[in-house]
Amino acid sequence: MRQFAERAALSAALSLSFLGLGTTAAAADTSSSLPISSYRDIAVDAAHQQVFLSDPFGDSVLVTDYTGQVIKQISGADGAWGFALSSDSRTLYVALRDAGAIAAIDTVTLQETARYDTGTGAGAYAGPTSLALAGGRIWFGYSLDTWRGALGSLDLSGAQPVVTRGQGLDTFRGSPRLAATPQDPNTLVAAESDGNAAAVAVYDVSTGQADTQAKRVDPGPDGCASLQDVALTPDGRQIVVACAAAHYHQVLRTADLADDGIYTTNWSPTAVAVAPDSTIAAGVYGPSWPDVQLFTQGNSTAYTAWDFPEPSDYANTTLVSGGLAWAPDGSRIFAVTETSGSSSLTLQVLNHPQVATTVTVQAPASSPRNQNLTLTGKLEAPVGFGAGSTVDIWRIDGPMAGEGTLIGSATVAADGTFNYTDQPKAKGDVQYTVQYYGDARHAYAYGSVTVNITSD
């Protein structure tokens, strides 16, 4: 059982380290200066380990690797604003506000392969700014003029591209931000704020039209002025908004936009991103509190946080609006920051710490040999367990059985529970040990139970 002891020691060390971290701020793991001075959106391409950042006033799309090292700066992207990455990660769609178009960029060659005119006109009060994939189309937010915004869609499923405009009218004062999730493909969320009360709307886009399901102005317990970012949880049931005038990140129920909780951050929320396992990354603007905090869905208290280093006594490092994105495997967060008093932008890479994990195992106190014996148990951690997680089951038949035998594995359900059925043949005390080997987000853990095996 030497491996059990070694792993247990490692687990204990990890547990002490990460439990001690709690909500104490930690530094970024890597920090890389960016050769751009403007920013509006970020997209993470897991298939090719790339990060895309828009540079609207530099008319470019910057591409880095997962450490922030520049791979390429794609020029000719007029007013590059918002992104949408195809489900197969082969194509990055870019809203080109100053061209009144949507560009398609091949994520392998990093070349523009197509450009689709949206018919909106071009410029600050016309062209598309935000993109989302929903209902089999590319949806875009754009401005009708200086006082009104609307939704449009680009359908690429036929022989020719089809653009539809003029949806979501009389809801937005400017070009709305969009959010969608693959798990709820026909739901589109749009939100906009011109510095005053935000307007949020939910649409069913299954028919190709934006059918309003819910609409609300100035949402949240204390309202929502100066909306900075919006995200939809993977299950499509909740919307998280970052409103600069609030003291926390607000949660809205997608079905009717009713208040559905908060994430306790601090003054001036500026960004939010939700991982595929529903972990919430919430960021704020300001040097006096943690810049980025992580929450499990539905838990208002953060379980870990980061505070970006300050370059000097006279300058601050602050998170930019909409400046957070998760790697799809949940292993790290990408944060775009700026230094006060300059136009310097930095990509901070925050490696997600492994969290302390426990395994509990239950079984009958005794059981007849050669009969089915069912073990039940549960993995528990501040962060949920993804699909495909498993635990290994080891059995030790009596004190002279050595290190034990690996007898099988069990699949872990979404709530962390598992079960395994064995037919022990040896009489006497039999020990079962369940091992979870951990992953990018969870520390190694194990648990044991002893059962007295009696005669048939």
Short mmCIF file of C-alpha atoms in Angstrom, two decimals:
data_model
loop_
_atom_site.label_atom_id
_atom_site.label_comp_id
_atom_site.label_asym_id
_atom_site.label_seq_id
_atom_site.Cartn_x
_atom_site.Cartn_y
_atom_site.Cartn_z
CA MET A 1 0.00 0.00 0.00
CA ARG A 2 3.04 2.29 -0.38
CA GLN A 3 1.40 4.14 -3.24
CA PHE A 4 -1.58 4.92 -0.98
CA ALA A 5 0.70 6.42 1.67
CA GLU A 6 2.67 8.46 -0.86
CA ARG A 7 -0.47 9.76 -2.48
CA ALA A 8 -2.04 10.50 0.89
CA ALA A 9 0.98 12.60 1.87
CA LEU A 10 0.78 14.48 -1.41
CA SER A 11 -2.94 15.00 -0.99
CA ALA A 12 -2.48 16.34 2.54
CA ALA A 13 0.16 18.81 1.37
CA LEU A 14 -2.03 19.97 -1.48
CA SER A 15 -5.06 20.25 0.76
CA LEU A 16 -3.23 22.42 3.28
CA SER A 17 -1.91 24.62 0.52
CA PHE A 18 -5.21 25.17 -1.22
CA LEU A 19 -7.35 25.34 1.87
CA GLY A 20 -4.98 27.98 3.15
CA LEU A 21 -5.41 29.89 -0.11
CA GLY A 22 -9.15 30.32 0.49
CA THR A 23 -9.96 33.75 -0.86
CA THR A 24 -6.45 35.10 -0.34
CA ALA A 25 -5.35 36.82 -3.54
CA ALA A 26 -2.73 35.07 -5.67
CA ALA A 27 -0.55 36.41 -8.46
CA ALA A 28 -0.95 35.62 -12.14
CA ASP A 29 1.11 32.67 -13.35
CA THR A 30 2.29 34.40 -16.51
CA SER A 31 2.02 37.99 -17.66
CA SER A 32 2.78 39.15 -21.21
CA SER A 33 2.67 42.66 -22.66
CA LEU A 34 0.51 42.95 -25.76
CA PRO A 35 1.43 44.92 -28.91
CA ILE A 36 -2.03 46.50 -29.07
CA SER A 37 -3.48 49.56 -27.37
CA SER A 38 -7.21 48.83 -27.76
CA TYR A 39 -9.36 45.85 -26.83
CA ARG A 40 -12.99 44.73 -27.00
CA ASP A 41 -13.27 40.92 -26.99
CA ILE A 42 -11.41 37.65 -26.38
CA ALA A 43 -11.90 34.09 -27.67
CA VAL A 44 -10.03 30.92 -26.67
CA ASP A 45 -9.35 28.19 -29.23
CA ALA A 46 -8.65 24.99 -27.31
CA ALA A 47 -8.07 22.88 -30.42
CA HIS A 48 -5.01 24.92 -31.38
CA GLN A 49 -4.11 26.37 -27.95
CA GLN A 50 -4.63 29.92 -29.16
CA VAL A 51 -6.11 33.10 -27.71
CA PHE A 52 -7.65 35.76 -29.97
CA LEU A 53 -7.91 39.40 -28.89
CA SER A 54 -9.66 42.13 -30.84
CA ASP A 55 -7.90 45.43 -31.53
CA PRO A 56 -10.66 47.70 -32.88
CA PHE A 57 -8.71 50.92 -33.18
CA GLY A 58 -5.67 49.14 -34.57
CA ASP A 59 -7.84 47.28 -37.13
CA SER A 60 -6.32 43.93 -36.21
CA VAL A 61 -6.85 40.60 -34.48
CA LEU A 62 -4.01 39.54 -32.20
CA VAL A 63 -3.27 35.82 -31.78
CA THR A 64 -1.25 34.47 -28.84
CA ASP A 65 -0.50 31.06 -27.40
CA TYR A 66 -1.65 29.97 -23.95
CA THR A 67 1.30 31.74 -22.30
CA GLY A 68 0.56 35.07 -23.97
CA GLN A 69 3.35 34.88 -26.55
CA VAL A 70 2.33 36.49 -29.83
CA ILE A 71 1.78 34.11 -32.75
CA LYS A 72 0.46 36.61 -35.28
CA GLN A 73 -1.24 39.98 -35.62
CA ILE A 74 -3.85 39.74 -38.37
CA SER A 75 -4.16 43.11 -40.08
CA GLY A 76 -6.97 44.51 -42.24
CA ALA A 77 -9.67 43.76 -39.68
CA ASP A 78 -11.44 47.14 -39.84
CA GLY A 79 -12.76 47.95 -36.39
CA ALA A 80 -12.43 44.36 -35.13
CA TRP A 81 -14.84 44.23 -32.21
CA GLY A 82 -16.62 41.02 -31.13
CA PHE A 83 -15.85 37.33 -31.73
CA ALA A 84 -17.67 34.04 -32.15
CA LEU A 85 -15.73 30.77 -32.47
CA SER A 86 -17.31 27.92 -34.42
CA SER A 87 -18.14 24.75 -32.50
CA ASP A 88 -15.36 22.84 -34.27
CA SER A 89 -12.83 25.63 -33.56
CA ARG A 90 -12.01 25.89 -37.26
CA THR A 91 -13.39 29.37 -37.88
CA LEU A 92 -13.27 32.58 -35.89
CA TYR A 93 -15.98 35.05 -36.86
CA VAL A 94 -15.11 38.69 -36.28
CA ALA A 95 -17.52 41.64 -36.13
CA LEU A 96 -15.93 44.41 -38.19
CA ARG A 97 -17.69 47.54 -37.02
CA ASP A 98 -15.82 49.90 -39.32
CA ALA A 99 -16.43 47.70 -42.37
CA GLY A 100 -20.08 46.88 -41.64
CA ALA A 101 -19.22 43.23 -42.07
CA ILE A 102 -18.41 39.90 -40.44
CA ALA A 103 -15.09 38.28 -41.33
CA ALA A 104 -14.27 34.55 -41.20
CA ILE A 105 -10.73 33.65 -40.15
CA ASP A 106 -9.27 30.16 -40.52
CA THR A 107 -7.84 29.23 -37.10
CA VAL A 108 -5.13 27.05 -38.66
CA THR A 109 -3.78 29.35 -41.37
CA LEU A 110 -4.81 32.53 -39.49
CA GLN A 111 -5.96 34.01 -42.79
CA GLU A 112 -9.27 35.68 -43.56
CA THR A 113 -11.26 33.33 -45.80
CA ALA A 114 -14.52 35.24 -46.27
CA ARG A 115 -16.21 38.55 -45.49
CA TYR A 116 -19.97 38.99 -45.26
CA ASP A 117 -21.60 42.40 -45.65
CA THR A 118 -24.22 42.86 -42.92
CA GLY A 119 -25.99 45.71 -44.71
CA THR A 120 -25.93 47.78 -41.52
CA GLY A 121 -23.61 50.43 -42.81
CA ALA A 122 -20.21 50.98 -41.22
CA GLY A 123 -18.81 52.97 -38.33
CA ALA A 124 -19.43 53.79 -34.70
CA TYR A 125 -23.22 54.03 -34.96
CA ALA A 126 -23.85 51.39 -37.60
CA GLY A 127 -21.56 48.36 -37.91
CA PRO A 128 -21.80 45.08 -35.94
CA THR A 129 -19.99 44.90 -32.60
CA SER A 130 -21.01 41.70 -30.80
CA LEU A 131 -21.44 38.12 -32.08
CA ALA A 132 -22.99 34.88 -30.80
CA LEU A 133 -23.82 31.50 -32.32
CA ALA A 134 -27.41 30.43 -31.69
CA GLY A 135 -30.23 28.77 -33.61
CA GLY A 136 -27.85 27.68 -36.37
CA ARG A 137 -26.98 31.29 -37.21
CA ILE A 138 -24.44 33.97 -36.38
CA TRP A 139 -26.25 36.71 -34.48
CA PHE A 140 -24.87 40.21 -34.29
CA GLY A 141 -25.64 43.38 -32.34
CA TYR A 142 -25.43 46.69 -34.15
CA SER A 143 -26.53 50.32 -33.94
CA LEU A 144 -29.32 51.80 -36.03
CA ASP A 145 -28.18 55.33 -35.17
CA THR A 146 -26.91 57.25 -32.15
CA TRP A 147 -29.99 56.36 -30.08
CA ARG A 148 -31.09 52.86 -31.05
CA GLY A 149 -29.64 49.36 -31.34
CA ALA A 150 -30.91 46.13 -32.88
CA LEU A 151 -30.15 42.49 -33.63
CA GLY A 152 -29.32 40.84 -36.92
CA SER A 153 -28.39 37.36 -38.07
CA LEU A 154 -26.19 35.77 -40.70
CA ASP A 155 -27.28 32.36 -42.02
CA LEU A 156 -24.52 30.39 -43.76
CA SER A 157 -26.41 27.09 -44.04
CA GLY A 158 -27.58 27.57 -47.64
CA ALA A 159 -25.88 28.04 -50.96
CA GLN A 160 -25.73 31.80 -50.36
CA PRO A 161 -25.36 33.76 -47.11
CA VAL A 162 -28.59 35.32 -45.86
CA VAL A 163 -28.59 38.41 -43.63
CA THR A 164 -31.63 39.41 -41.58
CA ARG A 165 -31.68 42.74 -39.73
CA GLY A 166 -34.06 44.84 -37.67
CA GLN A 167 -34.82 42.46 -34.81
CA GLY A 168 -35.07 43.36 -31.13
CA LEU A 169 -36.23 46.85 -32.07
CA ASP A 170 -37.33 49.35 -29.40
CA THR A 171 -35.32 47.55 -26.71
CA PHE A 172 -31.75 48.84 -26.94
CA ARG A 173 -30.32 52.35 -27.01
CA GLY A 174 -27.09 51.15 -28.57
CA SER A 175 -25.45 48.07 -29.99
CA PRO A 176 -26.21 45.19 -27.56
CA ARG A 177 -23.79 42.62 -26.19
CA LEU A 178 -24.77 39.01 -26.93
CA ALA A 179 -24.41 35.72 -25.04
CA ALA A 180 -25.31 32.12 -25.92
CA THR A 181 -24.41 28.56 -24.90
CA PRO A 182 -24.15 25.35 -26.99
CA GLN A 183 -26.15 23.39 -24.40
CA ASP A 184 -29.18 25.61 -24.98
CA PRO A 185 -28.64 26.42 -28.66
CA ASN A 186 -31.90 28.27 -29.33
CA THR A 187 -31.57 30.83 -26.54
CA LEU A 188 -29.97 34.21 -27.20
CA VAL A 189 -29.34 36.83 -24.52
CA ALA A 190 -28.79 40.48 -25.39
CA ALA A 191 -27.89 43.30 -23.01
CA GLU A 192 -27.01 46.94 -23.47
CA SER A 193 -26.29 50.03 -21.43
CA ASP A 194 -25.38 53.48 -22.64
CA GLY A 195 -24.11 54.39 -19.20
CA ASN A 196 -27.58 54.55 -17.69
CA ALA A 197 -29.92 51.69 -16.77
CA ALA A 198 -29.21 48.52 -18.72
CA ALA A 199 -31.76 46.69 -20.84
CA VAL A 200 -31.61 42.87 -20.90
CA ALA A 201 -33.65 40.61 -23.17
CA VAL A 202 -33.95 36.86 -23.80
CA TYR A 203 -34.95 35.50 -27.20
CA ASP A 204 -35.95 32.16 -28.67
CA VAL A 205 -34.18 32.04 -32.04
CA SER A 206 -35.17 28.51 -33.09
CA THR A 207 -37.21 29.79 -36.06
CA GLY A 208 -34.57 32.20 -37.32
CA GLN A 209 -36.39 35.14 -35.77
CA ALA A 210 -35.69 36.71 -32.39
CA ASP A 211 -38.86 35.85 -30.47
CA THR A 212 -38.85 37.78 -27.18
CA GLN A 213 -39.22 35.54 -24.10
CA ALA A 214 -38.41 38.11 -21.42
CA LYS A 215 -37.30 41.73 -21.22
CA ARG A 216 -36.23 43.88 -18.28
CA VAL A 217 -34.75 47.33 -17.77
CA ASP A 218 -32.44 48.13 -14.84
CA PRO A 219 -32.36 44.58 -13.42
CA GLY A 220 -30.98 43.46 -10.09
CA PRO A 221 -31.69 44.34 -6.44
CA ASP A 222 -29.98 47.72 -6.83
CA GLY A 223 -30.41 48.21 -10.55
CA CYS A 224 -27.83 47.84 -13.30
CA ALA A 225 -26.19 51.02 -14.52
CA SER A 226 -23.25 50.96 -16.94
CA LEU A 227 -23.33 47.30 -17.95
CA GLN A 228 -19.83 46.03 -18.73
CA ASP A 229 -20.28 42.35 -19.49
CA VAL A 230 -22.84 39.54 -19.67
CA ALA A 231 -22.56 35.73 -19.63
CA LEU A 232 -24.97 32.81 -19.85
CA THR A 233 -24.41 29.70 -17.71
CA PRO A 234 -23.84 26.46 -19.65
CA ASP A 235 -27.25 25.06 -18.69
CA GLY A 236 -28.87 28.21 -20.04
CA ARG A 237 -30.80 28.83 -16.82
CA GLN A 238 -29.00 31.89 -15.47
CA ILE A 239 -27.51 35.12 -16.75
CA VAL A 240 -24.66 36.83 -14.90
CA VAL A 241 -24.19 40.54 -15.49
CA ALA A 242 -21.36 42.88 -14.53
CA CYS A 243 -22.68 46.38 -13.94
CA ALA A 244 -20.11 49.01 -12.99
CA ALA A 245 -22.42 50.82 -10.57
CA ALA A 246 -23.18 47.69 -8.54
CA HIS A 247 -21.35 46.24 -5.53
CA TYR A 248 -21.55 42.65 -6.76
CA HIS A 249 -22.15 40.54 -9.85
CA GLN A 250 -25.88 40.03 -10.37
CA VAL A 251 -27.63 36.81 -11.39
CA LEU A 252 -30.87 36.78 -13.37
CA ARG A 253 -33.14 33.82 -14.12
CA THR A 254 -33.18 33.30 -17.88
CA ALA A 255 -36.83 32.26 -18.01
CA ASP A 256 -38.20 35.60 -16.78
CA LEU A 257 -35.16 37.74 -15.85
CA ALA A 258 -36.14 37.70 -12.17
CA ASP A 259 -33.35 38.27 -9.62
CA ASP A 260 -31.72 34.90 -8.88
CA GLY A 261 -28.79 35.62 -6.56
CA ILE A 262 -25.51 37.52 -6.45
CA TYR A 263 -21.78 36.84 -6.43
CA THR A 264 -20.14 38.94 -3.74
CA THR A 265 -17.29 40.84 -5.36
CA ASN A 266 -17.07 44.58 -4.77
CA TRP A 267 -17.63 47.95 -6.32
CA SER A 268 -17.44 48.31 -10.12
CA PRO A 269 -17.82 44.82 -11.64
CA THR A 270 -16.23 44.88 -15.06
CA ALA A 271 -16.12 41.33 -16.45
CA VAL A 272 -17.60 37.85 -16.08
CA ALA A 273 -16.86 34.49 -17.70
CA VAL A 274 -18.41 31.09 -17.01
CA ALA A 275 -16.48 27.82 -17.43
CA PRO A 276 -18.07 24.74 -19.06
CA ASP A 277 -18.52 23.25 -15.56
CA SER A 278 -20.36 26.45 -14.50
CA THR A 279 -17.57 27.94 -12.37
CA ILE A 280 -17.98 31.71 -12.37
CA ALA A 281 -14.99 34.02 -12.88
CA ALA A 282 -15.98 37.52 -11.79
CA GLY A 283 -13.72 40.54 -12.18
CA VAL A 284 -13.84 44.09 -10.89
CA TYR A 285 -12.13 47.40 -11.62
CA GLY A 286 -10.07 48.79 -8.78
CA PRO A 287 -6.84 48.33 -6.82
CA SER A 288 -8.31 47.93 -3.32
CA TRP A 289 -9.78 44.42 -3.59
CA PRO A 290 -9.13 41.16 -5.48
CA ASP A 291 -9.27 41.67 -9.24
CA VAL A 292 -10.68 38.24 -10.14
CA GLN A 293 -12.63 35.85 -7.90
CA LEU A 294 -13.99 32.36 -8.56
CA PHE A 295 -17.37 31.06 -7.44
CA THR A 296 -19.20 27.78 -7.76
CA GLN A 297 -22.59 28.33 -9.35
CA GLY A 298 -25.11 29.40 -6.72
CA ASN A 299 -22.53 30.05 -3.98
CA SER A 300 -22.20 33.78 -3.31
CA THR A 301 -18.82 33.46 -1.57
CA ALA A 302 -15.63 33.09 -3.62
CA TYR A 303 -13.35 30.12 -3.02
CA THR A 304 -10.20 31.67 -4.50
CA ALA A 305 -9.01 34.98 -5.92
CA TRP A 306 -6.24 36.79 -7.76
CA ASP A 307 -4.87 40.29 -7.31
CA PHE A 308 -2.75 41.68 -10.12
CA PRO A 309 0.60 43.21 -9.13
CA GLU A 310 0.86 46.98 -9.18
CA PRO A 311 3.74 48.35 -11.30
CA SER A 312 4.46 51.28 -8.94
CA ASP A 313 3.03 53.49 -6.23
CA TYR A 314 1.68 55.78 -8.93
CA ALA A 315 0.13 53.26 -11.32
CA ASN A 316 -2.48 50.53 -11.02
CA THR A 317 -3.13 47.34 -12.95
CA THR A 318 -6.84 47.00 -13.68
CA LEU A 319 -9.03 44.51 -15.48
CA VAL A 320 -10.59 45.89 -18.67
CA SER A 321 -14.27 45.67 -19.53
CA GLY A 322 -15.16 42.17 -20.74
CA GLY A 323 -11.58 41.09 -20.20
CA LEU A 324 -12.06 37.51 -18.92
CA ALA A 325 -12.19 34.16 -20.72
CA TRP A 326 -11.81 30.52 -19.66
CA ALA A 327 -9.83 27.84 -21.39
CA PRO A 328 -12.52 25.29 -22.37
CA ASP A 329 -10.94 22.61 -20.16
CA GLY A 330 -11.21 24.93 -17.15
CA SER A 331 -7.48 24.75 -16.45
CA ARG A 332 -6.82 28.48 -16.70
CA ILE A 333 -8.35 31.92 -17.08
CA PHE A 334 -7.16 34.63 -19.44
CA ALA A 335 -7.45 38.21 -18.20
CA VAL A 336 -6.73 41.39 -20.14
CA THR A 337 -5.45 44.24 -17.98
CA GLU A 338 -4.27 47.79 -18.51
CA THR A 339 -1.87 50.02 -16.63
CA SER A 340 -3.30 53.32 -15.45
CA GLY A 341 -1.91 56.42 -17.12
CA SER A 342 -0.91 54.50 -20.24
CA SER A 343 -2.37 52.54 -23.14
CA SER A 344 -0.36 49.45 -22.19
CA LEU A 345 -2.33 46.18 -22.27
CA THR A 346 -1.24 42.86 -20.73
CA LEU A 347 -2.52 39.30 -20.99
CA GLN A 348 -2.52 37.66 -17.56
CA VAL A 349 -2.77 33.86 -17.50
CA LEU A 350 -4.27 32.55 -14.26
CA ASN A 351 -3.76 28.83 -13.80
CA HIS A 352 -6.70 27.42 -11.89
CA PRO A 353 -5.44 25.95 -8.59
CA GLN A 354 -6.31 22.38 -7.77
CA VAL A 355 -8.89 22.44 -5.02
CA ALA A 356 -8.96 20.15 -2.00
CA THR A 357 -11.06 17.08 -2.72
CA THR A 358 -12.52 14.44 -0.39
CA VAL A 359 -13.79 10.92 -1.00
CA THR A 360 -16.31 9.30 1.31
CA VAL A 361 -17.18 5.59 1.01
CA GLN A 362 -20.04 3.65 2.62
CA ALA A 363 -20.71 -0.08 2.79
CA PRO A 364 -22.53 -2.53 5.09
CA ALA A 365 -20.65 -3.41 8.26
CA SER A 366 -20.82 -7.07 7.22
CA SER A 367 -21.79 -9.08 4.16
CA PRO A 368 -21.83 -12.78 3.16
CA ARG A 369 -19.02 -13.92 0.90
CA ASN A 370 -19.80 -14.70 -2.76
CA GLN A 371 -22.74 -12.31 -2.56
CA ASN A 372 -23.16 -8.89 -4.13
CA LEU A 373 -21.72 -6.14 -1.94
CA THR A 374 -22.40 -2.57 -3.06
CA LEU A 375 -20.13 0.35 -2.19
CA THR A 376 -21.53 3.85 -2.45
CA GLY A 377 -19.64 7.07 -2.12
CA LYS A 378 -19.21 10.68 -3.09
CA LEU A 379 -16.52 13.06 -4.28
CA GLU A 380 -16.77 16.56 -2.86
CA ALA A 381 -14.93 19.75 -3.80
CA PRO A 382 -15.66 23.45 -4.26
CA VAL A 383 -15.57 22.86 -8.03
CA GLY A 384 -17.83 20.39 -9.82
CA PHE A 385 -16.67 17.23 -11.57
CA GLY A 386 -16.90 16.99 -15.33
CA ALA A 387 -18.43 14.23 -17.41
CA GLY A 388 -16.27 11.11 -17.64
CA SER A 389 -14.69 11.36 -14.19
CA THR A 390 -13.96 7.98 -12.59
CA VAL A 391 -12.59 6.49 -9.37
CA ASP A 392 -10.57 3.29 -8.98
CA ILE A 393 -11.61 0.59 -6.50
CA TRP A 394 -8.94 -1.42 -4.64
CA ARG A 395 -9.56 -4.41 -2.35
CA ILE A 396 -7.33 -5.80 0.40
CA ASP A 397 -8.36 -9.29 1.51
CA GLY A 398 -7.08 -9.44 5.08
CA PRO A 399 -3.90 -8.13 6.73
CA MET A 400 -1.58 -10.41 4.72
CA ALA A 401 -2.85 -9.42 1.30
CA GLY A 402 -0.06 -6.92 0.57
CA GLU A 403 -0.81 -3.75 -1.37
CA GLY A 404 -4.21 -4.91 -2.51
CA THR A 405 -5.81 -5.56 -5.89
CA LEU A 406 -7.32 -3.11 -8.34
CA ILE A 407 -10.75 -4.63 -8.94
CA GLY A 408 -12.41 -2.02 -11.11
CA SER A 409 -13.51 1.57 -11.54
CA ALA A 410 -16.74 3.51 -11.15
CA THR A 411 -18.13 6.49 -13.04
CA VAL A 412 -18.73 9.64 -11.04
CA ALA A 413 -22.12 11.29 -11.56
CA ALA A 414 -22.56 15.05 -11.98
CA ASP A 415 -23.31 15.40 -8.26
CA GLY A 416 -20.11 13.50 -7.32
CA THR A 417 -21.77 10.22 -6.33
CA PHE A 418 -20.65 6.77 -7.44
CA ASN A 419 -21.32 3.11 -6.69
CA TYR A 420 -19.59 -0.21 -7.30
CA THR A 421 -20.68 -3.82 -6.72
CA ASP A 422 -18.22 -6.57 -5.77
CA GLN A 423 -18.47 -10.28 -4.78
CA PRO A 424 -15.77 -10.83 -2.15
CA LYS A 425 -14.67 -14.45 -1.67
CA ALA A 426 -12.35 -14.26 1.35
CA LYS A 427 -13.78 -14.32 4.87
CA GLY A 428 -12.75 -11.82 7.50
CA ASP A 429 -12.14 -8.10 7.30
CA VAL A 430 -11.84 -6.78 3.75
CA GLN A 431 -10.76 -3.21 3.12
CA TYR A 432 -11.97 -1.27 0.08
CA THR A 433 -10.09 1.86 -0.93
CA VAL A 434 -11.46 4.29 -3.50
CA GLN A 435 -8.92 6.49 -5.28
CA TYR A 436 -9.58 9.64 -7.27
CA TYR A 437 -6.43 10.64 -9.14
CA GLY A 438 -7.37 14.27 -9.57
CA ASP A 439 -7.31 16.45 -12.66
CA ALA A 440 -6.36 19.99 -13.66
CA ARG A 441 -8.81 21.37 -11.12
CA HIS A 442 -9.01 18.75 -8.35
CA ALA A 443 -6.36 17.33 -6.01
CA TYR A 444 -5.82 13.60 -5.51
CA ALA A 445 -8.02 12.05 -2.82
CA TYR A 446 -8.93 8.66 -1.44
CA GLY A 447 -11.26 7.07 1.09
CA SER A 448 -11.57 3.61 2.65
CA VAL A 449 -14.12 1.38 4.31
CA THR A 450 -13.77 -2.05 5.96
CA VAL A 451 -16.39 -4.79 5.68
CA ASN A 452 -16.49 -8.03 7.65
CA ILE A 453 -17.13 -10.85 5.18
CA THR A 454 -18.96 -13.74 6.78
CA SER A 455 -19.73 -17.31 5.72
CA ASP A 456 -22.17 -17.96 2.89
#
